[in-house]
Coordinates of N, CA and C in Angstrom, one line a residue:
Chain A
S279 N 25.5 -18.1 -6.9 CA 26.1 -16.8 -7.0 C 25.1 -15.7 -7.1
Q280 N 25.5 -14.5 -6.7 CA 24.5 -13.4 -6.7 C 24.2 -13.0 -8.1
Q281 N 23.0 -12.6 -8.3 CA 22.6 -12.1 -9.6 C 22.9 -10.6 -9.7
G282 N 22.6 -9.9 -8.7 CA 22.9 -8.5 -8.7 C 24.0 -8.1 -7.7
E283 N 24.9 -7.3 -8.1 CA 26.0 -6.8 -7.3 C 26.0 -5.3 -7.3
E284 N 25.9 -4.7 -6.2 CA 25.9 -3.3 -6.1 C 27.3 -2.7 -5.9
D285 N 27.4 -1.5 -6.4 CA 28.7 -0.8 -6.3 C 28.4 0.7 -6.1
P286 N 28.9 1.5 -5.2 CA 29.9 1.0 -4.2 C 29.1 0.3 -3.0
Q287 N 29.9 -0.3 -2.2 CA 29.3 -1.0 -1.0 C 28.7 0.0 0.0
A288 N 29.4 1.2 0.1 CA 29.0 2.2 1.0 C 29.3 3.6 0.3
L289 N 28.4 4.5 0.6 CA 28.5 5.9 0.0 C 28.1 6.9 1.0
S290 N 28.9 7.9 1.2 CA 28.7 8.9 2.2 C 28.7 10.3 1.6
I291 N 27.6 11.0 1.7 CA 27.5 12.3 1.0 C 26.9 13.3 1.9
Q292 N 26.9 14.6 1.4 CA 26.2 15.6 2.2 C 24.8 15.9 1.6
E293 N 23.9 16.3 2.4 CA 22.6 16.7 2.0 C 22.7 17.6 0.8
G294 N 21.8 17.4 -0.2 CA 21.8 18.2 -1.4 C 22.6 17.7 -2.5
E295 N 23.6 16.8 -2.2 CA 24.4 16.2 -3.3 C 23.6 15.1 -3.9
N296 N 24.1 14.6 -5.1 CA 23.5 13.5 -5.8 C 24.2 12.2 -5.4
A297 N 23.4 11.1 -5.4 CA 24.0 9.8 -5.0 C 23.8 8.9 -6.2
T298 N 24.8 8.2 -6.6 CA 24.7 7.2 -7.7 C 25.2 5.9 -7.3
M299 N 24.3 4.9 -7.5 CA 24.6 3.5 -7.1 C 24.5 2.7 -8.4
N300 N 25.4 1.7 -8.5 CA 25.4 0.8 -9.7 C 25.1 -0.6 -9.3
C301 N 24.6 -1.3 -10.3 CA 24.2 -2.7 -10.1 C 24.6 -3.5 -11.4
S302 N 25.3 -4.6 -11.2 CA 25.6 -5.5 -12.3 C 24.9 -6.8 -12.1
Y303 N 24.5 -7.4 -13.2 CA 23.9 -8.7 -13.1 C 24.5 -9.6 -14.1
K304 N 24.2 -10.9 -14.0 CA 24.9 -11.9 -14.8 C 24.0 -12.5 -15.9
T305 N 22.8 -12.8 -15.7 CA 22.0 -13.5 -16.7 C 21.0 -12.5 -17.3
S306 N 20.3 -13.0 -18.3 CA 19.3 -12.1 -19.0 C 18.1 -11.9 -18.0
I307 N 17.6 -10.7 -18.1 CA 16.5 -10.3 -17.3 C 15.3 -9.7 -18.1
N308 N 14.1 -9.7 -17.6 CA 13.1 -9.0 -18.3 C 12.7 -7.7 -17.5
N309 N 13.2 -7.6 -16.3 CA 13.1 -6.3 -15.6 C 14.1 -6.3 -14.5
L310 N 14.3 -5.1 -13.9 CA 15.2 -5.0 -12.8 C 14.5 -4.0 -11.8
Q311 N 14.6 -4.3 -10.6 CA 13.9 -3.6 -9.6 C 14.9 -3.0 -8.5
W312 N 14.6 -1.9 -8.0 CA 15.4 -1.3 -6.9 C 14.5 -1.2 -5.7
Y313 N 15.1 -1.5 -4.5 CA 14.5 -1.5 -3.2 C 15.3 -0.7 -2.3
R314 N 14.6 -0.1 -1.3 CA 15.3 0.6 -0.2 C 15.0 -0.1 1.1
Q315 N 16.0 -0.2 2.0 CA 15.8 -0.7 3.3 C 16.4 0.2 4.4
N316 N 15.4 0.8 5.2 CA 15.9 1.6 6.3 C 16.3 0.7 7.4
S317 N 17.2 1.2 8.2 CA 17.8 0.3 9.3 C 16.7 -0.3 10.2
G318 N 16.7 -1.6 10.3 CA 15.8 -2.3 11.1 C 14.4 -2.5 10.5
R319 N 14.3 -2.2 9.3 CA 13.0 -2.3 8.6 C 13.0 -3.2 7.4
G320 N 11.8 -3.5 6.9 CA 11.7 -4.3 5.7 C 12.1 -3.5 4.4
L321 N 12.2 -4.2 3.3 CA 12.5 -3.5 2.0 C 11.2 -2.9 1.5
V322 N 11.5 -1.8 0.8 CA 10.4 -1.0 0.1 C 10.7 -0.9 -1.3
H323 N 9.8 -1.3 -2.2 CA 10.0 -1.2 -3.6 C 10.1 0.3 -4.1
L324 N 11.1 0.6 -4.8 CA 11.2 2.0 -5.3 C 10.8 2.2 -6.8
I325 N 11.4 1.3 -7.6 CA 11.1 1.5 -9.0 C 11.5 0.3 -9.8
L326 N 10.8 0.0 -10.9 CA 11.0 -1.1 -11.8 C 11.3 -0.6 -13.2
I327 N 12.3 -1.2 -13.8 CA 12.6 -0.8 -15.2 C 12.6 -2.1 -16.0
R328 N 11.9 -2.1 -17.1 CA 11.8 -3.2 -18.0 C 13.0 -3.3 -18.9
S329 N 13.2 -4.5 -19.4 CA 14.4 -4.7 -20.3 C 14.4 -3.9 -21.6
N330 N 13.2 -3.5 -22.0 CA 13.1 -2.7 -23.2 C 13.2 -1.2 -22.9
E331 N 13.4 -0.8 -21.7 CA 13.5 0.6 -21.3 C 15.0 0.9 -21.0
R332 N 15.3 2.2 -21.3 CA 16.7 2.6 -21.0 C 16.8 3.5 -19.8
E333 N 15.7 4.2 -19.5 CA 15.8 5.1 -18.4 C 14.3 5.3 -17.9
K334 N 14.3 5.5 -16.6 CA 13.0 5.7 -16.0 C 13.1 6.7 -14.8
H335 N 12.1 7.5 -14.6 CA 12.2 8.5 -13.5 C 11.0 8.3 -12.6
S336 N 11.3 8.6 -11.3 CA 10.2 8.6 -10.3 C 10.6 9.6 -9.2
G337 N 10.0 10.8 -9.3 CA 10.4 11.9 -8.3 C 11.9 12.2 -8.4
R338 N 12.6 12.1 -7.3 CA 14.1 12.4 -7.4 C 14.9 11.2 -7.8
L339 N 14.2 10.1 -8.2 CA 15.0 8.9 -8.6 C 15.0 8.8 -10.1
R340 N 16.2 8.4 -10.6 CA 16.4 8.1 -12.0 C 17.1 6.8 -12.1
V341 N 16.6 5.9 -12.9 CA 17.2 4.6 -13.1 C 17.5 4.4 -14.5
T342 N 18.7 3.9 -14.8 CA 19.1 3.5 -16.2 C 19.3 2.1 -16.2
L343 N 19.2 1.5 -17.4 CA 19.5 0.1 -17.7 C 20.2 0.0 -19.0
D344 N 21.3 -0.8 -18.9 CA 22.1 -1.1 -20.1 C 22.2 -2.6 -20.2
T345 N 21.3 -3.2 -21.0 CA 21.3 -4.6 -21.1 C 22.5 -5.2 -21.8
S346 N 23.2 -4.4 -22.6 CA 24.4 -4.9 -23.3 C 25.5 -5.0 -22.3
K347 N 25.5 -4.2 -21.3 CA 26.6 -4.3 -20.2 C 26.1 -5.0 -19.0
K348 N 24.8 -5.4 -19.0 CA 24.2 -6.0 -17.9 C 24.4 -5.2 -16.6
S349 N 24.0 -3.9 -16.7 CA 24.2 -3.0 -15.6 C 23.1 -2.0 -15.5
S350 N 22.9 -1.5 -14.3 CA 21.8 -0.5 -14.0 C 22.4 0.4 -13.0
S351 N 21.9 1.7 -13.0 CA 22.3 2.6 -12.0 C 21.1 3.3 -11.5
L352 N 21.2 3.7 -10.2 CA 20.1 4.4 -9.5 C 20.7 5.8 -9.1
L353 N 20.1 6.8 -9.5 CA 20.6 8.2 -9.1 C 19.5 8.8 -8.3
I354 N 19.9 9.3 -7.1 CA 19.1 10.0 -6.2 C 19.5 11.5 -6.3
T355 N 18.7 12.4 -6.7 CA 19.1 13.8 -6.8 C 18.7 14.5 -5.6
A356 N 19.5 15.6 -5.3 CA 19.2 16.5 -4.2 C 18.9 15.7 -2.9
S357 N 19.9 14.8 -2.5 CA 19.6 13.9 -1.4 C 19.3 14.6 -0.1
R358 N 18.6 13.8 0.7 CA 18.1 14.3 2.0 C 18.6 13.3 3.1
A359 N 18.7 13.8 4.3 CA 19.1 12.9 5.4 C 18.2 11.7 5.5
A360 N 16.9 11.9 5.1 CA 15.9 10.8 5.2 C 16.2 9.7 4.1
D361 N 17.1 10.0 3.1 CA 17.4 9.0 2.1 C 18.4 8.0 2.7
T362 N 19.0 8.2 3.8 CA 19.9 7.3 4.4 C 19.3 5.9 4.6
A363 N 19.9 4.9 3.9 CA 19.3 3.6 3.9 C 20.3 2.7 3.1
S364 N 19.9 1.4 3.0 CA 20.6 0.5 2.1 C 19.7 0.4 0.9
Y365 N 20.4 0.3 -0.3 CA 19.7 0.2 -1.6 C 20.1 -1.0 -2.3
F366 N 19.1 -1.8 -2.7 CA 19.3 -3.1 -3.3 C 18.7 -3.1 -4.8
C367 N 19.4 -3.8 -5.7 CA 18.8 -4.1 -6.9 C 18.4 -5.5 -6.9
A368 N 17.4 -5.9 -7.7 CA 16.9 -7.3 -7.7 C 16.3 -7.5 -9.1
S369 N 16.5 -8.8 -9.5 CA 15.8 -9.1 -10.8 C 15.2 -10.5 -10.6
P370 N 14.1 -10.7 -11.4 CA 13.4 -12.0 -11.3 C 14.3 -13.0 -12.0
Q371 N 14.3 -14.2 -11.4 CA 15.1 -15.3 -12.0 C 14.1 -16.3 -12.6
A372 N 14.4 -16.8 -13.8 CA 13.6 -17.7 -14.4 C 13.9 -19.1 -13.9
N373 N 12.9 -20.0 -13.8 CA 13.1 -21.4 -13.4 C 13.4 -22.2 -14.7
A374 N 13.5 -23.5 -14.6 CA 13.8 -24.3 -15.7 C 12.7 -24.2 -16.8
G375 N 11.5 -23.9 -16.4 CA 10.4 -23.8 -17.3 C 10.3 -22.4 -18.0
G376 N 11.2 -21.5 -17.6 CA 11.3 -20.2 -18.2 C 10.4 -19.2 -17.5
T377 N 9.7 -19.6 -16.5 CA 9.0 -18.6 -15.7 C 9.6 -18.3 -14.4
S378 N 9.4 -17.1 -13.8 CA 10.1 -16.8 -12.7 C 9.4 -17.0 -11.4
Y379 N 8.0 -17.0 -11.4 CA 7.2 -17.1 -10.2 C 7.7 -16.1 -9.2
G380 N 8.1 -15.0 -9.6 CA 8.5 -13.9 -8.7 C 9.7 -14.1 -7.9
K381 N 10.5 -15.1 -8.2 CA 11.8 -15.3 -7.5 C 12.7 -14.1 -7.8
L382 N 13.0 -13.3 -6.8 CA 13.9 -12.2 -6.9 C 15.3 -12.5 -6.3
T383 N 16.3 -12.2 -7.0 CA 17.7 -12.4 -6.5 C 18.2 -11.0 -6.2
F384 N 18.7 -10.8 -5.0 CA 19.1 -9.5 -4.6 C 20.7 -9.5 -4.5
G385 N 21.2 -8.3 -4.7 CA 22.6 -8.1 -4.4 C 22.8 -7.8 -2.9
Q386 N 24.0 -7.4 -2.5 CA 24.3 -7.1 -1.1 C 24.0 -5.7 -0.7
G387 N 23.7 -4.9 -1.7 CA 23.2 -3.5 -1.4 C 24.3 -2.5 -1.3
T388 N 23.9 -1.2 -1.4 CA 24.8 -0.1 -1.2 C 24.2 0.6 0.0
I389 N 25.1 0.9 1.0 CA 24.7 1.6 2.2 C 25.0 3.1 1.9
L390 N 23.9 3.8 1.9 CA 24.0 5.3 1.6 C 23.8 6.0 2.9
T391 N 24.7 6.9 3.2 CA 24.6 7.8 4.4 C 24.6 9.2 3.9
V392 N 23.5 10.0 4.2 CA 23.4 11.4 3.8 C 23.5 12.2 5.1
H393 N 24.6 13.0 5.1 CA 24.8 13.9 6.3 C 24.1 15.2 6.2
P394 N 23.4 15.6 7.3 CA 22.7 16.9 7.2 C 23.6 18.1 7.2
Chain I
D218 N -3.7 -1.1 9.6 CA -3.5 -0.8 8.1 C -2.2 -1.4 7.6
T219 N -1.5 -2.2 8.5 CA -0.3 -2.8 8.0 C -0.5 -3.7 6.9
A220 N 0.3 -3.6 5.8 CA 0.1 -4.4 4.6 C 0.6 -5.9 4.9
V221 N 1.9 -6.0 5.3 CA 2.5 -7.3 5.6 C 3.0 -7.2 7.0
S222 N 2.5 -8.1 7.8 CA 2.9 -8.1 9.2 C 3.5 -9.4 9.6
Q223 N 4.4 -9.3 10.5 CA 5.1 -10.5 11.0 C 5.1 -10.5 12.5
T224 N 5.0 -11.7 13.1 CA 5.2 -11.8 14.6 C 6.0 -13.1 14.9
P225 N 6.9 -13.0 15.8 CA 7.2 -11.8 16.6 C 8.3 -11.0 15.9
K226 N 8.5 -9.8 16.4 CA 9.6 -8.9 15.8 C 11.0 -9.4 16.2
Y227 N 11.0 -9.8 17.4 CA 12.3 -10.3 17.9 C 12.1 -11.7 18.5
L228 N 13.0 -12.6 18.4 CA 12.9 -13.9 18.9 C 14.3 -14.4 19.4
V229 N 14.5 -14.6 20.6 CA 15.7 -15.1 21.2 C 15.5 -16.4 21.8
T230 N 16.2 -17.4 21.4 CA 16.0 -18.8 21.8 C 17.3 -19.6 21.9
Q231 N 17.2 -20.7 22.5 CA 18.4 -21.5 22.6 C 18.5 -22.6 21.5
M232 N 19.7 -23.0 21.3 CA 19.9 -24.1 20.3 C 19.1 -25.3 20.6
G233 N 18.6 -25.9 19.6 CA 17.8 -27.1 19.8 C 16.3 -26.9 19.9
N234 N 15.9 -25.7 20.2 CA 14.5 -25.4 20.4 C 13.8 -25.3 19.0
D235 N 12.5 -25.4 19.0 CA 11.6 -25.3 17.8 C 10.9 -24.0 18.0
K236 N 10.8 -23.2 16.9 CA 10.1 -21.9 17.0 C 9.3 -21.7 15.7
S237 N 8.3 -20.8 15.7 CA 7.6 -20.4 14.6 C 7.5 -18.9 14.4
I238 N 7.5 -18.5 13.2 CA 7.3 -17.1 12.8 C 6.0 -17.0 12.0
K239 N 5.2 -16.0 12.3 CA 3.9 -15.9 11.5 C 4.0 -14.7 10.6
C240 N 3.3 -14.8 9.5 CA 3.2 -13.7 8.5 C 1.8 -13.6 8.0
E241 N 1.3 -12.4 7.9 CA 0.0 -12.2 7.3 C 0.0 -11.0 6.4
Q242 N -0.7 -11.0 5.3 CA -0.8 -9.9 4.4 C -2.3 -9.6 4.1
N243 N -2.6 -8.3 4.0 CA -4.0 -7.9 3.7 C -4.1 -7.1 2.4
L244 N -3.2 -7.5 1.5 CA -3.1 -6.8 0.2 C -3.9 -7.6 -0.9
G245 N -4.4 -8.7 -0.5 CA -5.1 -9.5 -1.5 C -4.2 -10.2 -2.5
H246 N -2.9 -10.3 -2.2 CA -1.9 -11.0 -3.1 C -2.1 -12.5 -3.0
D247 N -1.7 -13.1 -4.1 CA -1.8 -14.6 -4.1 C -0.5 -15.3 -3.9
T248 N 0.6 -14.6 -3.8 CA 1.9 -15.2 -3.6 C 2.6 -14.6 -2.4
M249 N 3.2 -15.5 -1.6 CA 4.0 -15.0 -0.4 C 5.3 -15.7 -0.4
Y250 N 6.3 -15.0 0.3 CA 7.7 -15.5 0.3 C 8.3 -15.4 1.7
W251 N 9.3 -16.2 1.9 CA 10.2 -16.0 3.0 C 11.6 -15.8 2.5
Y252 N 12.2 -14.8 3.1 CA 13.6 -14.5 2.8 C 14.4 -14.5 4.1
K253 N 15.7 -14.8 4.0 CA 16.6 -14.8 5.1 C 17.7 -13.7 4.8
Q254 N 17.9 -12.8 5.7 CA 18.9 -11.8 5.6 C 20.0 -12.0 6.6
D255 N 21.3 -12.2 6.1 CA 22.3 -12.5 7.1 C 23.0 -11.2 7.6
S256 N 24.0 -11.4 8.4 CA 24.6 -10.3 9.1 C 25.3 -9.3 8.1
K257 N 25.6 -9.8 6.9 CA 26.2 -9.0 5.8 C 25.1 -8.3 4.9
K258 N 23.9 -8.4 5.3 CA 22.7 -7.8 4.6 C 22.4 -8.6 3.4
F259 N 23.0 -9.7 3.1 CA 22.6 -10.5 1.9 C 21.3 -11.1 2.1
L260 N 20.4 -10.9 1.2 CA 19.0 -11.3 1.2 C 18.8 -12.5 0.3
K261 N 18.3 -13.6 0.8 CA 18.2 -14.8 0.0 C 16.8 -15.4 0.2
I262 N 16.2 -15.7 -1.0 CA 14.9 -16.3 -0.9 C 15.0 -17.8 -0.4
M263 N 14.0 -18.1 0.5 CA 13.9 -19.5 1.0 C 12.7 -20.2 0.4
F264 N 11.6 -19.7 0.4 CA 10.3 -20.3 0.0 C 9.4 -19.3 -0.7
S265 N 8.5 -19.9 -1.5 CA 7.5 -19.1 -2.1 C 6.2 -19.9 -2.2
Y266 N 5.1 -19.4 -1.9 CA 3.8 -20.1 -2.0 C 2.9 -19.2 -2.9
N267 N 2.2 -19.9 -3.8 CA 1.2 -19.3 -4.6 C -0.2 -20.0 -4.4
N268 N -1.2 -19.3 -3.9 CA -2.4 -19.9 -3.6 C -2.3 -21.1 -2.7
K269 N -1.5 -21.0 -1.7 CA -1.3 -22.1 -0.7 C -0.4 -23.3 -1.3
E270 N 0.1 -23.1 -2.5 CA 0.9 -24.2 -3.1 C 2.4 -23.8 -3.1
L271 N 3.3 -24.6 -2.7 CA 4.7 -24.3 -2.7 C 5.2 -24.3 -4.1
I272 N 5.8 -23.2 -4.5 CA 6.3 -23.0 -5.9 C 7.8 -22.8 -5.9
I273 N 8.4 -22.3 -4.9 CA 9.8 -22.1 -4.8 C 10.3 -22.7 -3.5
N274 N 11.3 -23.6 -3.6 CA 11.9 -24.2 -2.4 C 13.4 -24.3 -2.6
E275 N 14.1 -23.2 -2.1 CA 15.5 -23.2 -2.3 C 16.2 -24.2 -1.5
T276 N 17.5 -24.2 -1.6 CA 18.3 -25.2 -0.8 C 18.3 -24.8 0.6
V277 N 17.3 -25.2 1.3 CA 17.1 -24.8 2.7 C 17.1 -26.1 3.6
P278 N 17.7 -26.2 4.7 CA 17.6 -27.4 5.5 C 16.2 -27.8 5.8
N279 N 15.9 -29.1 5.8 CA 14.5 -29.4 6.0 C 14.0 -29.3 7.5
R280 N 14.9 -28.7 8.3 CA 14.4 -28.2 9.6 C 13.5 -27.0 9.5
F281 N 13.5 -26.4 8.3 CA 12.6 -25.2 8.0 C 11.4 -25.7 7.2
S282 N 10.2 -25.5 7.8 CA 9.0 -25.9 7.1 C 8.0 -24.8 7.1
P283 N 7.7 -24.4 5.8 CA 6.7 -23.3 5.7 C 5.3 -24.0 5.7
K284 N 4.3 -23.2 6.1 CA 2.9 -23.7 6.1 C 2.0 -22.5 5.7
S285 N 1.2 -22.7 4.7 CA 0.3 -21.7 4.3 C -1.2 -22.1 4.4
P286 N -1.8 -21.7 5.5 CA -3.2 -22.2 5.8 C -4.2 -21.5 4.8
D287 N -3.8 -20.4 4.3 CA -4.7 -19.7 3.3 C -3.8 -18.7 2.6
K288 N -4.4 -18.0 1.6 CA -3.6 -17.1 0.7 C -3.0 -16.0 1.5
A289 N -3.6 -15.6 2.6 CA -3.2 -14.4 3.3 C -2.1 -14.7 4.4
H290 N -1.8 -16.0 4.6 CA -0.9 -16.3 5.7 C 0.2 -17.3 5.2
L291 N 1.4 -17.0 5.7 CA 2.5 -18.0 5.4 C 3.4 -18.0 6.7
N292 N 3.4 -19.1 7.3 CA 4.1 -19.3 8.6 C 5.4 -20.1 8.3
L293 N 6.4 -19.8 9.2 CA 7.7 -20.5 9.0 C 8.0 -21.2 10.3
H294 N 8.1 -22.5 10.3 CA 8.4 -23.3 11.5 C 9.9 -23.8 11.4
I295 N 10.6 -23.6 12.4 CA 12.0 -24.1 12.4 C 12.3 -25.0 13.6
N296 N 12.7 -26.2 13.2 CA 13.0 -27.2 14.2 C 14.5 -27.2 14.6
S297 N 14.8 -27.7 15.8 CA 16.2 -27.9 16.2 C 17.1 -26.7 15.8
L298 N 16.8 -25.6 16.3 CA 17.5 -24.4 15.9 C 19.0 -24.5 16.2
E299 N 19.7 -23.9 15.2 CA 21.2 -23.9 15.3 C 21.7 -22.4 15.3
L300 N 22.9 -22.3 15.8 CA 23.5 -20.9 15.9 C 23.5 -20.2 14.5
G301 N 23.7 -21.0 13.4 CA 23.7 -20.4 12.1 C 22.4 -19.9 11.6
D302 N 21.3 -20.2 12.3 CA 20.0 -19.8 11.9 C 19.8 -18.4 12.3
S303 N 20.6 -17.8 13.1 CA 20.5 -16.4 13.6 C 20.6 -15.5 12.4
A304 N 19.5 -14.7 12.2 CA 19.4 -13.8 11.0 C 18.1 -13.0 11.2
V305 N 17.9 -12.2 10.2 CA 16.6 -11.5 10.1 C 15.7 -12.2 9.0
Y306 N 14.6 -12.6 9.3 CA 13.7 -13.3 8.4 C 12.6 -12.4 7.9
F307 N 12.5 -12.2 6.6 CA 11.4 -11.3 6.1 C 10.4 -12.1 5.3
C308 N 9.2 -11.8 5.5 CA 8.1 -12.3 4.7 C 7.8 -11.2 3.7
A309 N 7.3 -11.6 2.5 CA 6.9 -10.7 1.5 C 5.7 -11.3 0.7
S310 N 5.0 -10.4 0.0 CA 3.9 -10.9 -0.8 C 3.9 -10.1 -2.2
S311 N 3.3 -10.7 -3.1 CA 3.1 -10.0 -4.4 C 2.0 -10.7 -5.2
Q312 N 1.6 -10.1 -6.3 CA 0.7 -10.7 -7.2 C 1.6 -11.7 -8.0
M313 N 1.0 -12.8 -8.5 CA 1.7 -13.8 -9.3 C 1.7 -13.3 -10.8
R314 N 2.7 -12.4 -11.1 CA 2.9 -12.1 -12.5 C 4.4 -11.8 -12.6
Q315 N 4.8 -11.9 -13.8 CA 6.3 -11.7 -14.1 C 6.8 -10.4 -13.5
G316 N 7.8 -10.4 -12.6 CA 8.4 -9.2 -12.2 C 7.6 -8.3 -11.3
A317 N 6.5 -8.9 -10.7 CA 5.7 -8.0 -9.8 C 6.5 -7.5 -8.6
E318 N 6.2 -6.3 -8.2 CA 6.9 -5.8 -7.0 C 6.5 -6.5 -5.8
Q319 N 7.4 -6.7 -4.9 CA 7.1 -7.4 -3.7 C 7.0 -6.4 -2.5
Y320 N 6.1 -6.7 -1.6 CA 5.9 -5.9 -0.4 C 6.4 -6.7 0.8
F321 N 7.3 -6.1 1.5 CA 8.0 -6.8 2.6 C 7.4 -6.5 4.0
G322 N 7.4 -7.5 4.9 CA 7.1 -7.2 6.3 C 8.3 -6.6 7.0
P323 N 8.1 -6.3 8.2 CA 9.2 -5.5 9.0 C 10.3 -6.4 9.4
G324 N 10.2 -7.7 9.3 CA 11.2 -8.6 9.7 C 11.1 -9.2 11.1
T325 N 11.7 -10.4 11.2 CA 11.8 -11.0 12.6 C 13.3 -11.3 12.8
R326 N 13.8 -10.7 13.8 CA 15.2 -10.9 14.1 C 15.3 -12.1 15.1
L327 N 15.9 -13.2 14.5 CA 16.0 -14.4 15.3 C 17.5 -14.5 15.8
T328 N 17.6 -14.7 17.1 CA 18.9 -14.9 17.7 C 18.9 -16.2 18.4
V329 N 19.8 -17.1 18.0 CA 19.9 -18.4 18.6 C 21.2 -18.4 19.5
T330 N 21.0 -18.7 20.8 CA 22.2 -18.7 21.7 C 22.6 -20.1 22.1

């Protein structure tokens, strides 16, 4: 089963508006990461938030993490047409020995369309 | 200056053929990965190598065989290709530490006809 599930599946907004995407996960995590994928390209790491952090900022990005609800949100402020992409949350999965070896489990992503 | 590169970018082949996808990273990372992204954009890890050693091997048909000749390269060989193998395959790399960010290649779109 998927560890991360994004909501909404698709989001369409006008340039200048804010975009909020949510992610829910099932098991305990030590961090949660957000990635962006432009059409036909590979994923690009945006931001990482650790389990002991509640909020993190990077430029126009703001990520929150609520470990009690097992959820995270990504807010893009003052969106631009260039922000049009799919956005994925991902978290490292621990193996039986308790280490993750970098295994990330991704959700299906939110497709964001920003209209100029 | 490409950090993670894959070849080829597109691969169209017939069922039953054997094909390989190559991946190289110049970031000095010690861990590399192969992911499969299906038509619904769902991204699933297939394999991971750390210092040429296999550390993650998900439930993948044994027609798929990764090979890591050195830390900077991780190739994926697929035997007896099937229609269901059609997907975009991404290579990625990272440092071997908890939760390290991963750097992805541009992907190889495989179409099996």
